Amino acid sequence: MAFSPLVEQLSKTYQVLRPDARGHGGHALSANPAPDVKRLARDIINLLDHQKLDCVAAVGHSMGALTLWQCLRDFGSARFSHLVFIDQSPKLVTDASWSGGIYGDFDSARSQQLIEDLERDFVEAVLRLVAFGLNNKARASYLRNSSGWRLMRESLQTIHPASAIAIWKSLVAADYRDVLPKIDVPTLLTYGTCSNFYTTETARFVSSQIPQARLSFYEGADHGPHLAQPERFVSELRALIESGQTEPISP
C-alpha cells in the first residue's frame, strides 16, 4: 500500500517487486507465527533467489529500512546495486548516548509501555504512535478522525497483531549504527522535515555515516515523504539508479 502511487510510474521502466512482510498484507502465519527482523531479512534474500535476481536496487521505508539494514548486517551488500532508506533511524529506542530515536525521547520505559498498548489494542496503539509524535498536524487530524486515519485503520486491521508485535520487539532491540559505515553502494536518504518520528538531526547523522549517501529533505512532509511528493521521489530514484550520483540534495 505504501508504494502504490509509485509502482505505476516505476514499472514503465523497471521490474518492480513489492513484497509484504510476514504477518502483513492480510496473511496470517501458521508457521513461525512470531518472526523477527532477522527472518524478514532472510525473506528478502529468499525472494531474490526465487526470482533469480542477482542484484537489485532496494527501497526501504520505515520498517522496510530496518529490514534492509538487518539484511546488510547478515548478508552484506553484494545483492544490492543501490539502496534507498526513507525516514528511519538506525536505533529506535533512545538512551543516554542516543537521542536520534523515536521522538528523541523514546526510552526503554516508553518502549515497554507501547508493547503493552499494542497487546491491548494493536490498531489504535499504532495509530497513536504515529499521531502523537513530532507532527502537530497529524495529531489534529487523528483527533478529527479524518479520512486518511480511517483508511490507515482499515489497513492496519489486515495485519496479524501477534506477528507484528513479535517483529516490533526485535526492532526496538536493534541498533544498526554500526552497519551504516559499511554500506558501499550509492544510497539515497529521503526524510520529511515534519516527520512524525525523527528530527533532521537524525537524518544528518545517517547521512554522515554512509560513505556514498545522498540526503534529500522533503519540506513539510511527514513520515511518508515519498507519498507526499511521489513524482519527485521517482525522479530522484531514477537519478540514483541511472547516474549513480552521490552529491547531496539540499533541503
PDB file of N, CA and C in Angstrom, residues 26 30 33 53 98 100 109 113-114 118 126 134-135 161 164 177 179 191 206 213 221 225 229 251:
ATOM      1  N   GLY A  26      -2.641  -9.093   5.167  1.00  0.00           N
ATOM      2  CA  GLY A  26      -3.784  -9.988   5.322  1.00  0.00           C
ATOM      3  C   GLY A  26      -3.423 -11.453   5.369  1.00  0.00           C
ATOM      4  N   SER A  30       0.941 -19.436   9.854  1.00  0.00           N
ATOM      5  CA  SER A  30       0.726 -20.715  10.530  1.00  0.00           C
ATOM      6  C   SER A  30       2.060 -21.292  10.995  1.00  0.00           C
ATOM      7  N   PRO A  33       4.792 -18.161  13.799  1.00  0.00           N
ATOM      8  CA  PRO A  33       3.875 -17.031  13.992  1.00  0.00           C
ATOM      9  C   PRO A  33       4.495 -15.847  14.729  1.00  0.00           C
ATOM     10  N   LEU A  53      17.261 -13.130  -9.224  1.00  0.00           N
ATOM     11  CA  LEU A  53      17.787 -11.778  -9.359  1.00  0.00           C
ATOM     12  C   LEU A  53      19.105 -11.680  -8.599  1.00  0.00           C
ATOM     13  N   TRP A  98      22.147   8.245  22.962  1.00  0.00           N
ATOM     14  CA  TRP A  98      21.488   8.297  21.658  1.00  0.00           C
ATOM     15  C   TRP A  98      20.139   9.006  21.753  1.00  0.00           C
ATOM     16  N   GLY A 100      18.646  10.088  18.795  1.00  0.00           N
ATOM     17  CA  GLY A 100      18.125  10.108  17.430  1.00  0.00           C
ATOM     18  C   GLY A 100      17.023   9.116  17.153  1.00  0.00           C
ATOM     19  N   ALA A 109      11.465   2.624  28.916  1.00  0.00           N
ATOM     20  CA  ALA A 109      10.179   2.599  29.621  1.00  0.00           C
ATOM     21  C   ALA A 109       9.035   2.881  28.649  1.00  0.00           C
ATOM     22  N   GLN A 113       5.976   0.363  27.437  1.00  0.00           N
ATOM     23  CA  GLN A 113       4.585   0.790  27.522  1.00  0.00           C
ATOM     24  C   GLN A 113       3.881   0.615  26.180  1.00  0.00           C
ATOM     25  N   LEU A 114       4.587   0.927  25.093  1.00  0.00           N
ATOM     26  CA  LEU A 114       3.979   0.747  23.772  1.00  0.00           C
ATOM     27  C   LEU A 114       3.681  -0.718  23.509  1.00  0.00           C
ATOM     28  N   LEU A 118       0.126  -2.168  22.476  1.00  0.00           N
ATOM     29  CA  LEU A 118      -0.078  -2.956  21.262  1.00  0.00           C
ATOM     30  C   LEU A 118      -0.796  -4.266  21.573  1.00  0.00           C
ATOM     31  N   VAL A 126      -0.881   1.640  17.283  1.00  0.00           N
ATOM     32  CA  VAL A 126      -0.056   2.056  16.146  1.00  0.00           C
ATOM     33  C   VAL A 126      -0.460   3.453  15.689  1.00  0.00           C
ATOM     34  N   LEU A 134       5.944  14.106  16.598  1.00  0.00           N
ATOM     35  CA  LEU A 134       6.523  15.417  16.335  1.00  0.00           C
ATOM     36  C   LEU A 134       5.729  16.255  15.345  1.00  0.00           C
ATOM     37  N   ASN A 135       4.722  15.653  14.716  1.00  0.00           N
ATOM     38  CA  ASN A 135       3.959  16.354  13.686  1.00  0.00           C
ATOM     39  C   ASN A 135       2.596  16.760  14.258  1.00  0.00           C
ATOM     40  N   PRO A 161      -1.785  -9.146  14.526  1.00  0.00           N
ATOM     41  CA  PRO A 161      -1.156  -8.437  15.648  1.00  0.00           C
ATOM     42  C   PRO A 161      -0.014  -9.196  16.315  1.00  0.00           C
ATOM     43  N   ALA A 164       3.115  -9.072  14.205  1.00  0.00           N
ATOM     44  CA  ALA A 164       3.654  -7.719  14.122  1.00  0.00           C
ATOM     45  C   ALA A 164       4.305  -7.295  15.437  1.00  0.00           C
ATOM     46  N   ARG A 177      23.565   1.275  13.928  1.00  0.00           N
ATOM     47  CA  ARG A 177      24.524   2.347  13.693  1.00  0.00           C
ATOM     48  C   ARG A 177      25.846   1.808  13.152  1.00  0.00           C
ATOM     49  N   VAL A 179      26.183  -0.621  11.138  1.00  0.00           N
ATOM     50  CA  VAL A 179      26.005  -1.077   9.752  1.00  0.00           C
ATOM     51  C   VAL A 179      26.249   0.060   8.764  1.00  0.00           C
ATOM     52  N   TYR A 191      13.962  12.001   3.718  1.00  0.00           N
ATOM     53  CA  TYR A 191      13.377  12.314   5.023  1.00  0.00           C
ATOM     54  C   TYR A 191      12.418  13.491   4.911  1.00  0.00           C
ATOM     55  N   VAL A 206      22.559   9.863   9.893  1.00  0.00           N
ATOM     56  CA  VAL A 206      22.583   8.717   8.981  1.00  0.00           C
ATOM     57  C   VAL A 206      23.401   9.058   7.741  1.00  0.00           C
ATOM     58  N   ALA A 213      26.272   8.455   0.563  1.00  0.00           N
ATOM     59  CA  ALA A 213      24.895   8.866   0.830  1.00  0.00           C
ATOM     60  C   ALA A 213      24.547  10.171   0.141  1.00  0.00           C
ATOM     61  N   ALA A 221       6.987  17.464   4.732  1.00  0.00           N
ATOM     62  CA  ALA A 221       6.488  16.089   4.632  1.00  0.00           C
ATOM     63  C   ALA A 221       6.609  15.375   5.966  1.00  0.00           C
ATOM     64  N   PRO A 225       7.506  10.825   3.107  1.00  0.00           N
ATOM     65  CA  PRO A 225       7.854  11.856   2.125  1.00  0.00           C
ATOM     66  C   PRO A 225       7.705  11.393   0.685  1.00  0.00           C
ATOM     67  N   GLN A 229       5.341  13.612  -2.145  1.00  0.00           N
ATOM     68  CA  GLN A 229       5.795  14.103  -3.447  1.00  0.00           C
ATOM     69  C   GLN A 229       6.275  12.914  -4.288  1.00  0.00           C
ATOM     70  N   PRO A 251      18.163  20.752   1.515  1.00  0.00           N
ATOM     71  CA  PRO A 251      16.761  20.839   1.906  1.00  0.00           C
ATOM     72  C   PRO A 251      16.084  22.047   1.302  1.00  0.00           C
TER      73      PRO A 251
END
